[in-house]
XYZ file of C-alpha atoms in Angstrom:
142
model
C -56.408 -15.673 -26.685
C -54.085 -13.244 -28.339
C -55.223 -10.466 -25.849
C -54.508 -12.496 -22.873
C -51.094 -13.447 -24.222
C -50.293 -9.675 -24.633
C -51.390 -8.941 -21.145
C -49.206 -11.770 -19.793
C -46.239 -10.361 -21.904
C -46.873 -6.880 -20.605
C -46.752 -8.009 -17.061
C -43.584 -9.963 -17.704
C -42.033 -6.805 -19.589
C -42.567 -4.587 -16.549
C -41.071 -7.270 -14.342
C -38.071 -7.248 -16.517
C -38.333 -11.067 -17.566
C -39.066 -10.928 -21.203
C -36.956 -12.067 -23.958
C -36.115 -10.209 -26.924
C -38.520 -12.146 -29.164
C -41.387 -11.438 -26.706
C -40.502 -7.601 -26.611
C -40.606 -7.749 -30.463
C -44.092 -9.274 -30.333
C -45.225 -6.476 -28.005
C -43.556 -3.850 -30.174
C -45.470 -5.337 -33.327
C -48.834 -5.366 -31.377
C -48.587 -1.928 -30.113
C -47.496 -0.437 -33.523
C -50.739 -1.669 -35.121
C -53.681 0.739 -35.473
C -56.070 -1.499 -33.608
C -55.257 -1.990 -29.970
C -57.369 -3.100 -27.093
C -59.004 0.020 -25.441
C -57.689 -0.851 -21.886
C -54.010 -1.246 -23.431
C -54.168 2.116 -25.323
C -52.048 3.887 -22.820
C -49.109 1.527 -23.561
C -49.270 2.176 -27.386
C -47.555 5.612 -27.218
C -44.710 4.192 -25.252
C -43.998 1.402 -27.588
C -44.277 3.707 -30.496
C -41.937 6.047 -28.989
C -39.460 3.047 -28.442
C -39.771 2.122 -32.125
C -39.220 5.494 -33.456
C -36.137 6.123 -31.162
C -34.582 2.679 -32.136
C -34.578 3.588 -35.799
C -32.990 6.946 -35.226
C -29.199 7.440 -36.134
C -26.974 10.063 -34.561
C -25.596 12.753 -36.664
C -22.639 13.682 -34.319
C -19.400 12.233 -34.967
C -18.343 10.444 -31.637
C -14.822 10.055 -30.775
C -14.024 8.379 -27.489
C -11.691 10.097 -25.030
C -8.428 8.238 -24.640
C -7.800 7.571 -21.204
C -4.291 7.347 -19.713
C -3.238 4.249 -18.110
C -1.801 4.583 -14.565
C 2.014 4.832 -14.794
C 3.573 2.313 -12.537
C 7.103 3.205 -13.394
C 6.865 6.233 -11.110
C 5.786 3.939 -8.313
C 9.126 1.856 -8.900
C 11.256 4.847 -9.062
C 9.817 6.241 -5.986
C 10.264 2.867 -4.212
C 13.901 2.657 -5.158
C 14.655 6.165 -4.025
C 13.203 5.273 -0.494
C 15.183 2.027 -0.672
C 18.505 3.946 -1.219
C 17.775 6.587 1.502
C 16.954 4.061 3.863
C 20.256 2.104 3.115
C 22.226 5.359 3.630
C 20.324 6.143 6.740
C 21.095 2.634 8.140
C 24.888 3.015 7.186
C 25.363 6.316 9.186
C 26.835 5.842 12.585
C 24.186 5.068 15.124
C 23.937 6.303 18.713
C 25.093 2.902 19.924
C 28.247 2.987 17.714
C 29.071 6.525 19.048
C 28.607 5.251 22.456
C 30.798 2.171 21.984
C 33.516 4.468 20.537
C 33.511 6.581 23.471
C 33.587 3.698 25.906
C 36.725 2.235 24.156
C 38.475 5.625 24.350
C 37.623 5.857 28.023
C 39.003 2.410 28.607
C 42.370 3.438 26.676
C 42.673 6.418 28.735
C 42.103 4.486 32.024
C 44.660 1.856 30.927
C 47.255 4.638 30.302
C 46.588 6.050 33.724
C 46.913 2.695 35.478
C 50.141 1.806 33.694
C 51.586 5.186 34.808
C 50.494 4.588 38.353
C 51.950 1.019 38.159
C 55.345 2.230 36.706
C 55.718 4.782 39.676
C 54.608 2.024 42.234
C 57.166 -0.195 40.795
C 60.044 2.295 41.022
C 58.981 2.982 44.714
C 59.227 -0.775 45.552
C 62.805 -1.204 44.380
C 63.983 0.832 47.301
C 62.040 -1.455 49.618
C 64.503 -4.369 48.777
C 67.136 -2.493 50.875
C 64.703 -2.213 53.820
C 64.073 -6.024 53.625
C 67.743 -6.677 53.744
C 68.140 -4.254 56.653
C 65.307 -6.228 58.368
C 67.162 -9.619 57.831
C 70.487 -8.262 59.115
C 68.682 -7.010 62.262
C 66.928 -10.245 62.923
C 70.514 -11.976 62.797
C 71.893 -9.554 65.033
C 69.264 -10.003 67.881
C 69.461 -13.814 67.638
């Protein structure tokens, strides 16, 4: 009965389905002196596990401290990019320059048209005399 139980436990052990208490039962069985002849091959494996589980290390182990990622640099970089973006948008754009040039051209055109208008108005003042001459001529012909 015990031998069939051990064989079933071995099968479960190699499938990775045993509990800790079942593994302890296998360990106790294979550390004995008398083991079934067809299970002798597993005896050395379980004895090795038994010996190695009792061994203590003599090396003083100190874990390496890992640095946490520094997110403050990410914030600083983001704020610098934001400031650069704001200054870039505040600089006069191509549209603003074109608008200023158009306004300047409009002012110059107005000046030129005002000058032409002024000279035209001065020239029309003399035409009043011609109109008077035309009226007088009409009276005489009638």
